Coordinates of C-alpha atoms and ligand atoms in Angstrom, one line a residue:
Chain A
M1 CA 0.0 0.0 0.0
E2 CA 1.2 3.4 -0.7
L3 CA 1.1 6.7 1.2
K4 CA 1.4 10.0 -0.5
V5 CA 2.7 13.0 1.2
V6 CA 0.8 16.1 0.4
D7 CA 3.0 18.8 1.9
S8 CA 6.3 18.4 3.4
S9 CA 7.0 21.6 5.1
G10 CA 6.6 21.2 8.9
V11 CA 5.1 17.8 8.4
R12 CA 8.5 16.2 8.3
E13 CA 9.3 17.2 11.8
K14 CA 6.0 15.9 13.1
I15 CA 6.3 12.5 11.5
R16 CA 10.0 12.1 12.1
D17 CA 9.6 9.6 14.9
H18 CA 6.3 8.1 13.7
P19 CA 7.0 4.6 12.5
C20 CA 3.8 4.4 10.5
F21 CA 4.4 7.6 8.5
S22 CA 8.1 8.1 8.2
K23 CA 9.8 5.7 5.9
D24 CA 12.9 5.9 8.0
A25 CA 11.4 6.1 11.5
H26 CA 9.9 2.6 11.3
H27 CA 13.4 1.2 11.5
H28 CA 13.9 3.0 14.8
Y29 CA 10.6 3.5 16.6
A30 CA 7.8 1.3 17.7
R31 CA 4.1 1.8 18.0
M32 CA 1.2 0.0 19.6
H33 CA -2.6 -0.1 19.4
V34 CA -5.0 -0.8 22.1
A35 CA -8.6 -1.9 21.5
V36 CA -10.8 0.1 23.9
A37 CA -13.5 1.2 21.6
P38 CA -15.7 -1.7 20.4
A39 CA -18.9 0.1 19.3
C40 CA -19.5 1.5 15.9
N41 CA -22.1 3.9 14.5
I42 CA -22.0 3.2 10.8
Q43 CA -22.0 0.1 8.6
C44 CA -19.4 -0.4 5.9
H45 CA -20.2 -3.2 3.3
Y46 CA -16.6 -4.5 3.7
C47 CA -17.0 -5.0 7.5
N48 CA -18.2 -7.9 9.6
R49 CA -18.7 -6.7 13.1
K50 CA -17.7 -10.0 14.6
Y51 CA -14.2 -8.9 13.7
D52 CA -12.2 -5.7 13.9
C53 CA -12.8 -2.5 12.1
A54 CA -11.8 -3.2 8.6
N55 CA -11.0 0.4 8.0
E56 CA -7.8 -0.1 9.9
S57 CA -6.9 -3.7 10.1
R58 CA -7.5 -7.0 8.4
P59 CA -10.7 -8.7 9.2
G60 CA -10.5 -12.1 10.8
V61 CA -8.5 -10.9 13.8
V62 CA -10.3 -10.0 16.9
S63 CA -8.4 -7.8 19.2
E64 CA -8.4 -8.2 23.0
L65 CA -10.9 -5.7 24.3
L66 CA -9.5 -3.6 27.1
T67 CA -11.0 -1.3 29.7
P68 CA -9.4 2.1 29.7
E69 CA -7.6 1.2 32.9
Q70 CA -6.2 -1.9 31.4
A71 CA -5.2 -0.1 28.3
V72 CA -3.3 2.5 30.3
K73 CA -1.5 -0.1 32.3
K74 CA -0.6 -2.1 29.2
T75 CA 0.7 1.0 27.4
L76 CA 2.9 2.0 30.4
A77 CA 4.2 -1.6 30.6
V78 CA 5.1 -1.7 26.9
A79 CA 6.6 1.7 27.0
A80 CA 8.8 0.6 29.9
E81 CA 10.0 -2.6 28.1
I82 CA 10.2 -1.2 24.6
P83 CA 11.7 2.3 25.0
Q84 CA 11.5 2.9 21.3
L85 CA 7.7 3.3 21.7
T86 CA 6.7 6.7 20.4
V87 CA 3.1 6.2 19.4
L88 CA -0.1 4.7 20.9
G89 CA -3.0 4.3 18.6
I90 CA -6.7 3.7 19.2
A91 CA -8.4 2.3 16.1
G92 CA -10.6 -0.7 15.9
P93 CA -12.5 -2.9 16.6
G94 CA -15.1 -0.2 16.4
D95 CA -14.9 3.6 16.0
P96 CA -13.0 5.4 18.8
L97 CA -15.4 8.4 18.6
A98 CA -18.4 6.2 18.9
N99 CA -17.0 5.3 22.3
P100 CA -15.8 8.8 23.4
E101 CA -15.8 8.0 27.1
R102 CA -13.5 5.0 26.8
T103 CA -11.3 6.7 24.2
F104 CA -10.8 9.9 26.1
A105 CA -10.4 8.2 29.5
T106 CA -7.5 6.3 28.0
F107 CA -6.0 9.5 26.4
A108 CA -6.4 11.6 29.5
A109 CA -4.5 9.1 31.7
L110 CA -1.7 8.7 29.2
T111 CA -1.4 12.4 28.6
E112 CA -0.7 12.7 32.3
K113 CA 1.5 9.6 32.9
A114 CA 3.4 9.4 29.7
P115 CA 3.3 12.8 28.1
D116 CA 6.1 11.9 25.7
I117 CA 3.9 9.2 23.9
R118 CA 2.0 10.6 21.0
L119 CA -1.6 9.5 20.6
C120 CA -3.2 8.6 17.4
V121 CA -6.7 7.9 16.5
S122 CA -8.4 6.5 13.5
T123 CA -12.1 7.2 12.8
N124 CA -14.9 6.8 10.3
G125 CA -15.4 10.6 10.9
L126 CA -19.1 10.6 11.7
M127 CA -18.6 12.1 15.2
L128 CA -15.4 13.9 14.5
P129 CA -16.5 17.5 14.4
Q130 CA -18.1 17.1 17.9
H131 CA -14.8 15.8 19.3
V132 CA -12.2 17.9 17.7
D133 CA -11.6 20.2 20.7
E134 CA -11.4 17.3 23.1
L135 CA -9.0 15.5 20.8
C136 CA -6.8 18.6 20.7
R137 CA -6.6 18.6 24.5
H138 CA -4.4 15.5 24.4
N139 CA -1.0 14.7 22.8
I140 CA -2.6 14.1 19.5
D141 CA -0.9 15.1 16.3
H142 CA -2.2 12.6 13.9
V143 CA -5.7 11.6 13.1
T144 CA -6.7 9.1 10.4
I145 CA -10.1 9.4 8.7
T146 CA -11.3 6.7 6.4
I147 CA -13.0 8.5 3.5
N148 CA -13.9 6.3 0.6
C149 CA -15.9 8.8 -1.4
V150 CA -17.0 12.4 -1.6
D151 CA -20.2 11.6 -3.6
A152 CA -23.3 10.4 -1.8
D153 CA -24.5 8.1 -4.5
I154 CA -21.2 6.3 -4.5
G155 CA -21.4 6.3 -0.7
A156 CA -24.7 4.6 -0.8
Q157 CA -23.0 1.6 -2.4
I158 CA -20.5 1.4 0.4
Y159 CA -22.4 2.4 3.5
P160 CA -25.9 1.0 3.8
W161 CA -26.8 3.1 6.9
I162 CA -25.5 5.3 9.7
F163 CA -26.7 6.0 13.2
W164 CA -27.2 9.7 13.5
Q165 CA -29.0 11.8 16.1
H166 CA -30.6 8.8 17.7
R167 CA -32.0 7.2 14.5
R168 CA -30.9 5.0 11.7
I169 CA -30.5 6.8 8.4
R170 CA -30.1 4.9 5.1
G171 CA -28.9 5.2 1.6
A172 CA -27.6 8.3 -0.1
K173 CA -29.0 10.5 2.6
A174 CA -26.9 8.7 5.2
A175 CA -23.8 8.8 3.0
A176 CA -24.3 12.6 2.5
I177 CA -24.3 13.2 6.2
L178 CA -21.2 11.0 6.7
I179 CA -19.2 12.7 4.0
E180 CA -20.2 16.1 5.3
Q181 CA -19.0 15.2 8.8
Q182 CA -15.8 13.7 7.6
L183 CA -14.8 16.7 5.5
M184 CA -15.8 19.1 8.2
G185 CA -13.8 17.2 10.8
L186 CA -10.8 17.2 8.4
E187 CA -10.9 20.9 7.9
M188 CA -11.3 21.6 11.7
L189 CA -8.3 19.4 12.5
A190 CA -6.2 20.9 9.7
E191 CA -7.0 24.4 11.0
R192 CA -5.7 23.4 14.4
G193 CA -2.5 22.1 13.0
V194 CA -3.2 18.4 13.6
L195 CA -1.9 16.1 10.8
V196 CA -4.7 14.3 9.1
K197 CA -4.1 11.2 7.0
I198 CA -6.9 9.9 4.8
N199 CA -7.4 6.2 4.3
S200 CA -9.4 5.1 1.3
V201 CA -10.4 1.5 0.5
L202 CA -10.2 0.9 -3.2
I203 CA -13.4 -1.0 -4.3
P204 CA -13.3 -1.9 -8.0
G205 CA -16.4 -0.8 -9.9
V206 CA -17.5 1.4 -7.0
N207 CA -14.9 4.1 -6.2
D208 CA -11.9 3.2 -8.4
L209 CA -12.5 6.1 -10.9
H210 CA -13.6 8.4 -8.1
L211 CA -10.6 8.2 -5.8
A212 CA -8.6 10.8 -7.7
E213 CA -11.4 13.2 -6.9
V214 CA -11.3 12.2 -3.3
S215 CA -7.6 12.8 -3.3
R216 CA -8.0 16.2 -4.8
I217 CA -10.6 17.3 -2.3
V218 CA -8.9 16.0 0.8
K219 CA -5.7 17.6 -0.2
Q220 CA -7.5 20.9 -0.7
K221 CA -9.0 20.6 2.7
G222 CA -5.7 20.1 4.4
A223 CA -4.9 16.3 4.6
F224 CA -1.2 15.6 4.5
L225 CA -1.3 12.0 3.4
H226 CA -3.7 9.9 1.3
N227 CA -3.3 6.2 1.8
I228 CA -5.1 3.9 -0.7
M229 CA -5.7 0.4 0.6
P230 CA -7.0 -2.5 -1.3
L231 CA -10.4 -3.9 -0.4
I232 CA -10.2 -7.2 1.4
A233 CA -13.3 -9.2 0.7
E234 CA -12.9 -12.9 1.2
P235 CA -16.2 -14.6 1.3
E236 CA -15.2 -16.4 4.5
H237 CA -15.0 -13.1 6.3
G238 CA -18.8 -12.9 6.0
T239 CA -18.9 -9.2 4.9
F240 CA -21.6 -8.0 2.6
F241 CA -19.1 -7.5 -0.2
G242 CA -17.5 -10.9 0.5
L243 CA -20.8 -12.7 0.4
M244 CA -21.9 -10.8 -2.7
G245 CA -18.7 -11.7 -4.6
Q246 CA -17.3 -8.1 -4.8
R247 CA -13.8 -8.6 -6.1
A248 CA -10.7 -7.1 -4.6
P249 CA -8.4 -4.9 -6.8
S250 CA -5.4 -6.5 -8.5
A251 CA -2.0 -5.2 -7.6
K252 CA -1.9 -3.5 -11.0
E253 CA -5.2 -1.7 -10.5
L254 CA -4.2 -0.6 -7.0
H255 CA -1.0 0.8 -8.4
A256 CA -2.7 2.6 -11.2
V257 CA -5.2 4.2 -8.8
Q258 CA -2.4 5.2 -6.5
Q259 CA -0.6 6.8 -9.4
S260 CA -3.8 8.6 -10.5
C261 CA -4.0 10.1 -7.0
A262 CA -0.3 10.9 -6.7
N263 CA -0.2 14.1 -8.8
D264 CA 3.2 15.5 -8.1
M265 CA 3.5 14.3 -4.6
E266 CA 6.0 12.0 -2.9
I267 CA 5.1 8.4 -2.5
M268 CA 5.8 6.4 0.6
S269 CA 5.4 2.6 0.6
H270 CA 5.9 0.9 3.9
C271 CA 2.4 0.7 5.5
R272 CA 1.8 -2.9 6.5
Q273 CA -1.9 -2.8 7.4
C274 CA -1.1 -3.9 10.9
R275 CA -3.5 -5.9 13.0
A276 CA -5.3 -3.6 15.4
D277 CA -3.4 -4.7 18.5
A278 CA 0.1 -4.9 17.0
I279 CA 2.9 -4.0 19.3
G280 CA 6.5 -3.1 18.5
M281 CA 8.4 -2.2 15.4
L282 CA 6.6 -2.5 12.1
G283 CA 6.9 -6.1 10.8
Q284 CA 7.8 -7.5 14.3
D285 CA 4.7 -7.9 16.2
R286 CA 5.3 -8.5 19.9
H287 CA 1.7 -8.4 21.1
D288 CA 2.0 -12.0 22.4
E289 CA 4.5 -10.9 25.1
F290 CA 2.1 -8.5 26.7
T291 CA -0.8 -10.6 28.0
L292 CA -3.2 -9.0 30.5
E293 CA -2.2 -11.5 33.1
R294 CA 1.4 -10.6 32.9
I295 CA 0.7 -6.8 32.8
E296 CA -1.4 -7.0 35.9
K297 CA 1.6 -8.3 37.8
L298 CA 4.2 -5.8 36.6
E299 CA 5.3 -2.9 38.7
I300 CA 6.2 0.0 36.5
D301 CA 7.9 3.2 37.3
P302 CA 6.5 5.5 34.6
V303 CA 8.9 8.4 35.4
A304 CA 12.0 6.2 35.2
A305 CA 10.7 4.6 32.0
M306 CA 10.1 8.0 30.4
A307 CA 13.7 9.0 31.2
R308 CA 14.9 5.9 29.5
R309 CA 12.9 6.7 26.5
A310 CA 14.2 10.2 26.3
Q311 CA 17.8 9.0 26.4
L312 CA 17.2 6.4 23.7
R313 CA 15.5 8.9 21.5
A314 CA 18.3 11.4 21.8
Q315 CA 20.7 8.6 20.8
I316 CA 18.6 7.6 17.9
E317 CA 18.1 11.1 16.7
A318 CA 21.8 11.9 17.0
A319 CA 22.7 9.0 14.8
R320 CA 19.9 9.7 12.4
T321 CA 21.2 13.2 12.0
A322 CA 24.6 11.8 11.2
K323 CA 23.0 9.6 8.6
S324 CA 20.6 12.0 7.0
L325 CA 22.3 11.7 3.7
Q326 CA 21.7 7.9 3.5
P327 CA 18.0 7.5 2.7
V328 CA 17.8 3.8 2.3
L329 CA 20.2 2.1 4.6
V330 CA 19.7 2.6 8.3
S331 CA 22.4 3.8 10.5
L332 CA 24.2 1.1 12.4
T333 CA 25.0 3.5 15.1
S334 CA 21.4 4.5 15.7
L335 CA 21.0 2.2 18.7
T336 CA 24.5 2.3 20.2
Q337 CA 25.9 5.6 19.3
P338 CA 29.5 6.4 20.4
K339 CA 29.8 8.6 23.4
P340 CA 31.4 11.9 22.6
G341 CA 34.9 12.4 24.0
V342 CA 35.6 8.9 25.1
G343 CA 36.3 7.3 21.8
G344 CA 32.9 5.7 21.2
S345 CA 31.0 2.6 22.5
P346 CA 32.8 -0.7 22.5
A347 CA 30.8 -1.6 19.4
A348 CA 32.0 1.5 17.6
Q349 CA 35.5 0.7 18.6
V350 CA 35.4 -2.8 17.2
G351 CA 33.8 -1.4 14.1
R352 CA 36.6 1.1 13.7
A353 CA 39.2 -1.5 14.2
K354 CA 37.7 -3.6 11.4
L355 CA 37.4 -0.4 9.3
A356 CA 41.1 0.3 9.7
S357 CA 42.1 -3.2 8.9
S358 CA 40.1 -3.3 5.6
A359 CA 40.0 0.2 4.5
A360 CA 39.0 -0.3 0.9
S361 CA 37.4 -3.7 0.9
F362 CA 34.9 -5.3 3.1
R363 CA 32.8 -8.4 3.4
V364 CA 29.0 -8.4 3.6
A365 CA 26.7 -11.3 4.4
L366 CA 23.2 -10.8 3.0
A367 CA 19.7 -12.3 3.0
S368 CA 18.2 -13.0 -0.4
S369 CA 15.9 -15.8 -1.4
D370 CA 16.7 -15.5 -5.1
G371 CA 20.2 -14.1 -5.3
Q372 CA 18.9 -11.0 -7.0
R373 CA 17.3 -8.9 -4.3
I374 CA 17.4 -8.3 -0.6
D375 CA 14.1 -9.8 0.4
Q376 CA 14.4 -11.6 3.8
S377 CA 14.5 -10.5 7.4
L378 CA 17.1 -11.9 9.8
S379 CA 14.5 -14.4 11.1
E380 CA 13.6 -15.6 7.6
V381 CA 17.1 -16.0 6.1
E382 CA 17.9 -19.6 4.9
V383 CA 21.2 -19.0 3.0
L384 CA 23.7 -16.3 3.8
R385 CA 25.4 -15.0 0.7
V386 CA 28.8 -13.5 1.4
Y387 CA 30.0 -10.7 -0.9
Q388 CA 33.4 -9.1 -1.0
V389 CA 33.1 -5.5 -1.9
D390 CA 36.0 -3.4 -3.3
G391 CA 35.5 0.1 -4.5
Q392 CA 32.9 -0.1 -7.3
S393 CA 32.8 -3.9 -7.7
S394 CA 31.3 -6.6 -5.6
R395 CA 31.7 -10.4 -5.9
L396 CA 29.8 -13.3 -4.4
T397 CA 32.4 -15.4 -2.7
E398 CA 30.4 -18.0 -0.7
T399 CA 27.0 -19.2 0.3
R400 CA 26.5 -20.4 3.8
P401 CA 23.3 -22.3 4.6
V402 CA 21.6 -21.5 7.9
S403 CA 20.5 -24.7 9.5
G404 CA 16.9 -25.8 9.2
L405 CA 15.3 -23.9 12.0
P406 CA 11.7 -23.3 11.1
S407 CA 11.5 -19.8 10.0
H408 CA 7.8 -19.3 10.8
L409 CA 8.6 -19.9 14.5
S410 CA 9.3 -16.5 16.0
Q411 CA 9.1 -17.4 19.7
D412 CA 12.0 -16.0 21.5
P413 CA 14.2 -19.1 22.1
V414 CA 14.0 -20.1 18.5
A415 CA 14.7 -16.6 17.2
E416 CA 17.5 -16.2 19.7
A417 CA 19.1 -19.5 18.6
K418 CA 18.9 -18.3 15.0
V419 CA 20.6 -15.1 15.8
T420 CA 23.3 -17.0 17.6
E421 CA 23.8 -19.3 14.6
V422 CA 23.9 -16.4 12.1
I423 CA 26.5 -14.5 14.2
K424 CA 28.6 -17.6 14.3
L425 CA 28.4 -18.1 10.6
I426 CA 29.4 -14.5 9.7
K427 CA 32.0 -13.8 12.4
D428 CA 34.5 -12.9 9.7
C429 CA 32.1 -10.5 7.9
D430 CA 31.9 -6.7 8.4
A431 CA 28.2 -6.3 7.9
L432 CA 24.9 -8.1 7.6
L433 CA 22.4 -6.8 5.1
C434 CA 18.7 -7.9 5.3
T435 CA 15.2 -6.4 5.3
R436 CA 14.6 -6.4 9.1
I437 CA 16.7 -7.0 12.1
G438 CA 15.2 -7.1 15.6
F439 CA 16.4 -4.8 18.3
N440 CA 18.1 -7.5 20.3
A441 CA 19.7 -9.1 17.3
W442 CA 20.8 -5.6 16.2
Q443 CA 22.6 -5.1 19.5
R444 CA 24.2 -8.5 19.5
L445 CA 25.5 -8.0 16.0
E446 CA 27.0 -4.7 17.0
R447 CA 28.7 -6.2 20.0
Q448 CA 30.4 -8.5 17.6
G449 CA 31.5 -5.6 15.4
I450 CA 29.2 -6.7 12.6
R451 CA 27.2 -3.9 11.2
P452 CA 23.5 -4.5 11.0
L453 CA 22.2 -2.9 7.8
S454 CA 18.6 -3.0 6.9
A455 CA 17.5 -2.4 3.3
E456 CA 14.1 -1.9 1.8
S457 CA 12.6 -5.2 0.7
G458 CA 13.2 -5.8 -3.0
L459 CA 16.2 -3.7 -3.3
P460 CA 18.6 -5.2 -5.9
I461 CA 21.7 -6.7 -4.3
K462 CA 24.0 -4.6 -6.5
V463 CA 22.4 -1.3 -5.4
A464 CA 22.3 -2.3 -1.8
L465 CA 26.0 -3.2 -1.8
R466 CA 27.0 0.0 -3.6
Q467 CA 25.1 2.0 -1.0
A468 CA 26.6 -0.1 1.8
H469 CA 30.0 0.6 0.5
A470 CA 29.5 4.4 0.3
D471 CA 27.9 4.3 3.7
W472 CA 30.9 2.3 5.1
H473 CA 33.3 5.0 4.2
T474 CA 31.4 8.0 5.4
D475 CA 30.0 6.6 8.5
T476 CA 32.1 6.3 11.6
E477 CA 33.7 9.7 11.9
G478 CA 30.5 11.6 10.8
A479 CA 28.4 9.7 13.3
A480 CA 30.7 10.5 16.2
N481 CA 30.8 14.2 15.3
A482 CA 27.1 14.7 14.8
A483 CA 26.3 12.7 18.0
S484 CA 28.5 15.1 20.1
R485 CA 26.9 18.1 18.4
A486 CA 23.4 16.8 19.0
L487 CA 24.1 15.9 22.6
S488 CA 25.7 19.2 23.5
A489 CA 23.0 21.2 21.8
Chain B
M1 CA -43.0 -6.0 27.8
S2 CA -39.4 -5.3 26.8
Y3 CA -37.2 -5.6 23.8
R4 CA -35.1 -8.8 23.5
I5 CA -31.8 -9.9 22.0
T6 CA -31.6 -13.2 20.2
T7 CA -28.8 -15.6 19.6
D8 CA -28.0 -13.9 16.3
C9 CA -26.3 -11.1 18.3
V10 CA -22.5 -10.9 17.5
N11 CA -21.5 -9.1 20.6
C12 CA -20.4 -6.0 18.8
W13 CA -21.1 -3.5 21.7
A14 CA -22.9 -1.0 19.5
C15 CA -26.2 -1.0 21.6
E16 CA -24.7 -1.1 25.1
P17 CA -23.6 2.5 25.5
L18 CA -26.8 3.9 24.0
C19 CA -29.5 2.5 26.2
P20 CA -30.9 5.3 28.4
Q21 CA -31.9 2.8 31.0
Q22 CA -28.7 0.8 31.1
A23 CA -30.8 -2.2 30.3
V24 CA -28.4 -3.7 27.8
L25 CA -25.8 -6.0 29.5
A26 CA -22.7 -7.4 28.0
S27 CA -23.1 -11.1 28.6
K28 CA -22.1 -14.6 27.4
P29 CA -22.8 -16.1 24.9
H30 CA -24.4 -12.8 23.7
F31 CA -25.7 -9.5 25.0
V32 CA -29.0 -9.4 26.9
I33 CA -31.6 -6.8 27.7
D34 CA -32.8 -6.7 31.3
P35 CA -36.6 -6.8 31.0
A36 CA -37.1 -5.1 34.3
R37 CA -35.3 -2.0 33.1
C38 CA -36.1 -1.7 29.4
T39 CA -38.8 0.9 28.7
G40 CA -38.6 0.6 25.0
C41 CA -37.1 4.1 25.1
E42 CA -40.6 5.3 25.7
G43 CA -40.7 9.0 26.5
E44 CA -37.0 9.4 25.7
F45 CA -36.5 8.6 22.0
A46 CA -38.8 8.1 19.1
E47 CA -37.0 4.8 18.2
P48 CA -35.6 2.1 20.4
Q49 CA -31.9 3.0 20.6
C50 CA -30.5 -0.5 20.7
A51 CA -32.4 -1.6 17.7
S52 CA -31.6 1.5 15.8
I53 CA -27.9 0.9 15.8
C54 CA -27.8 -2.9 15.8
P55 CA -26.0 -4.1 12.6
I56 CA -27.5 -7.6 12.6
E57 CA -30.8 -8.3 11.1
G58 CA -33.0 -10.3 13.5
A59 CA -30.8 -9.8 16.5
I60 CA -33.3 -7.6 18.4
L61 CA -37.0 -8.4 18.8
D62 CA -39.7 -5.9 19.7
P63 CA -42.1 -6.6 22.6
S64 CA -44.4 -8.6 20.2
G65 CA -41.5 -10.9 19.3
A66 CA -41.1 -9.5 15.8
P67 CA -37.6 -8.5 14.6
V68 CA -37.2 -4.8 14.5
N69 CA -34.7 -5.2 11.7
P70 CA -36.1 -8.0 9.5
P71 CA -34.1 -9.7 6.7
G72 CA -33.1 -7.3 4.0
S73 CA -33.7 -4.2 6.0
L74 CA -30.1 -3.5 6.9
T75 CA -28.3 -4.5 3.8
G76 CA -30.9 -2.7 1.8
I77 CA -31.3 -5.8 -0.4
P78 CA -34.7 -7.6 0.1
P79 CA -34.2 -11.4 0.2
G80 CA -36.0 -11.8 -3.2
V81 CA -33.4 -9.7 -5.2
W82 CA -30.3 -11.1 -3.5
D83 CA -29.3 -13.2 -6.5
Q84 CA -29.8 -10.4 -8.9
T85 CA -27.7 -8.1 -6.8
R86 CA -25.0 -10.6 -6.5
E87 CA -24.8 -10.9 -10.2
R88 CA -24.6 -7.2 -10.6
I89 CA -21.8 -6.9 -8.0
Q90 CA -19.8 -9.8 -9.4
A91 CA -19.8 -8.1 -12.8
R92 CA -17.7 -5.2 -11.3
Ligands
SF4_501 S1 -16.3 2.0 10.6 FE1 -15.0 0.2 11.0 S2 -16.2 -1.0 12.6 FE2 -17.6 0.5 11.7 S3 -18.6 -0.6 10.1 FE3 -16.9 0.5 9.1 S4 -15.2 -1.0 9.1 FE4 -16.8 -1.8 10.6
SF4_502 S1 -35.4 -0.4 23.8 FE1 -34.4 1.4 24.8 S2 -34.6 1.0 26.9 FE2 -35.0 -1.0 25.9 S3 -33.0 -1.9 25.9 FE3 -33.2 -0.9 24.0 S4 -32.2 1.1 24.3 FE4 -32.6 0.2 26.3
SF4_503 S1 -25.9 -4.1 18.6 FE1 -27.0 -6.0 18.1 S2 -25.3 -7.5 17.5 FE2 -24.4 -5.7 18.6 S3 -24.3 -6.3 20.7 FE3 -26.2 -5.2 20.5 S4 -27.7 -6.8 20.0 FE4 -25.7 -7.7 19.7

């Protein structure tokens, strides 16, 4: 799915540490969602209420419903254990603003106890204008509104009814009210400086030709991103569209519509349509670790946890500043940045020693399923391909199979064992290049003096190696300098 | 006589916060209406609130036992033209 940035001035700073919006931030920062708002006040033809809100997450997954108190406790626990957490979102299963008491009770407690965590909300927009002021009282700087159309007749094919002013309203009349409220809410938020992202579900034969118009209007009313998502309508989900045989768009159709909406704007492409109670870095869901049972028993010191988060963020930002000229590869120093004045962290020292010993040439192990592109994460890799890189040329020297640990198992002991094995296999390499590397693995690699490098999935090996090489030369000194600048500022 | 929730309820929570009498109770295997409390929204709203937001046809019965949202009323597709509609939608 693709995201399109409407205006980059000022927006960049606001999304800098938001893993869902900033293409680079998702390598560094984590987000979580809590399901506190089950009720909904409209019906979408692509939704089955047995499951979560399909505006935000895939149907078929039912989130664990939390009371506001439980949600607050869970968020504080996660923020203590995963200090990269910057964002808490409330989305499905229902509509957060159809459950204002529960949503705002959660936001109010977090605004007080973890003022550094940004709050996000996703809504169908029906009740948005009524709640804009209350939303702005909290640490909100992003709101997502799902707007599938700006035409009531098209809307009538998507929304059979809404609940409005204590009665059910149907058809085009209902859609007209919904659209009016959505656009009014968008304008009110934009006026108050809140970033608004618009999600649209692409429904072939219904709004495919209309989404360019939606894009134009929402941009004009101040939205900063338009995210076009493909309809998911499997018959087994039991949605109206699923049962009626409404087809989903092909990848080609989706791409064409995204292009038709793109105008001259930047395209981003890392949204993963996360499940509604995902926790952690994008692509590495850790929600299983935070069961209610476990959270109830934890003693959290929110103040100490916040201090830890502030420290980590300063480190990440210092390293990111140093790396700002490297848009694709993520800085290896982002998580363990050298301390100014004392010659750097142990990892950086090892890194420098290796750098000195192999100034012009270095060895990279990488994860590729087909030998053409970087397309596997550390936990998926089956064969490590080792390349020797000298100046402009790179050469495949060896392939090293990783033993048959089942890659679909991501429980900790297995993942840990895999990391241990990979490290053993590439002890002689200077860097490891793959699509995703977990936080712990990242730190372990750095301790061994192996640079963890993460590349966009699908990046050709040649391109990745060329960038890695350029990166390799400019990195260490620059990072140390920028880090000391940032820390003394 | 009060409104009643049937086994068709999918526990979606939509009705619970709306009842002016707090008569809707989240319960297993499905939500229930406390007959001692339900007033049918008489004197408060023109329509019974629970039934006006419920997304499931047949899940809420009126005091006479008839579904407030009979088949076809929420999808907007009467049962008789379901096949025709499917053909039309599949052609998209
Ligand atoms: S807004 Fe979300 S929960 Fe409500 S009907 Fe639409 S998809 Fe379902
Ligand atoms: S009819 Fe009215 S009073 Fe009775 S349960 Fe429904 S909402 Fe409550
Ligand atoms: S709104 Fe209908 S389906 Fe949802 S909980 Fe109430 S009775 Fe059940």
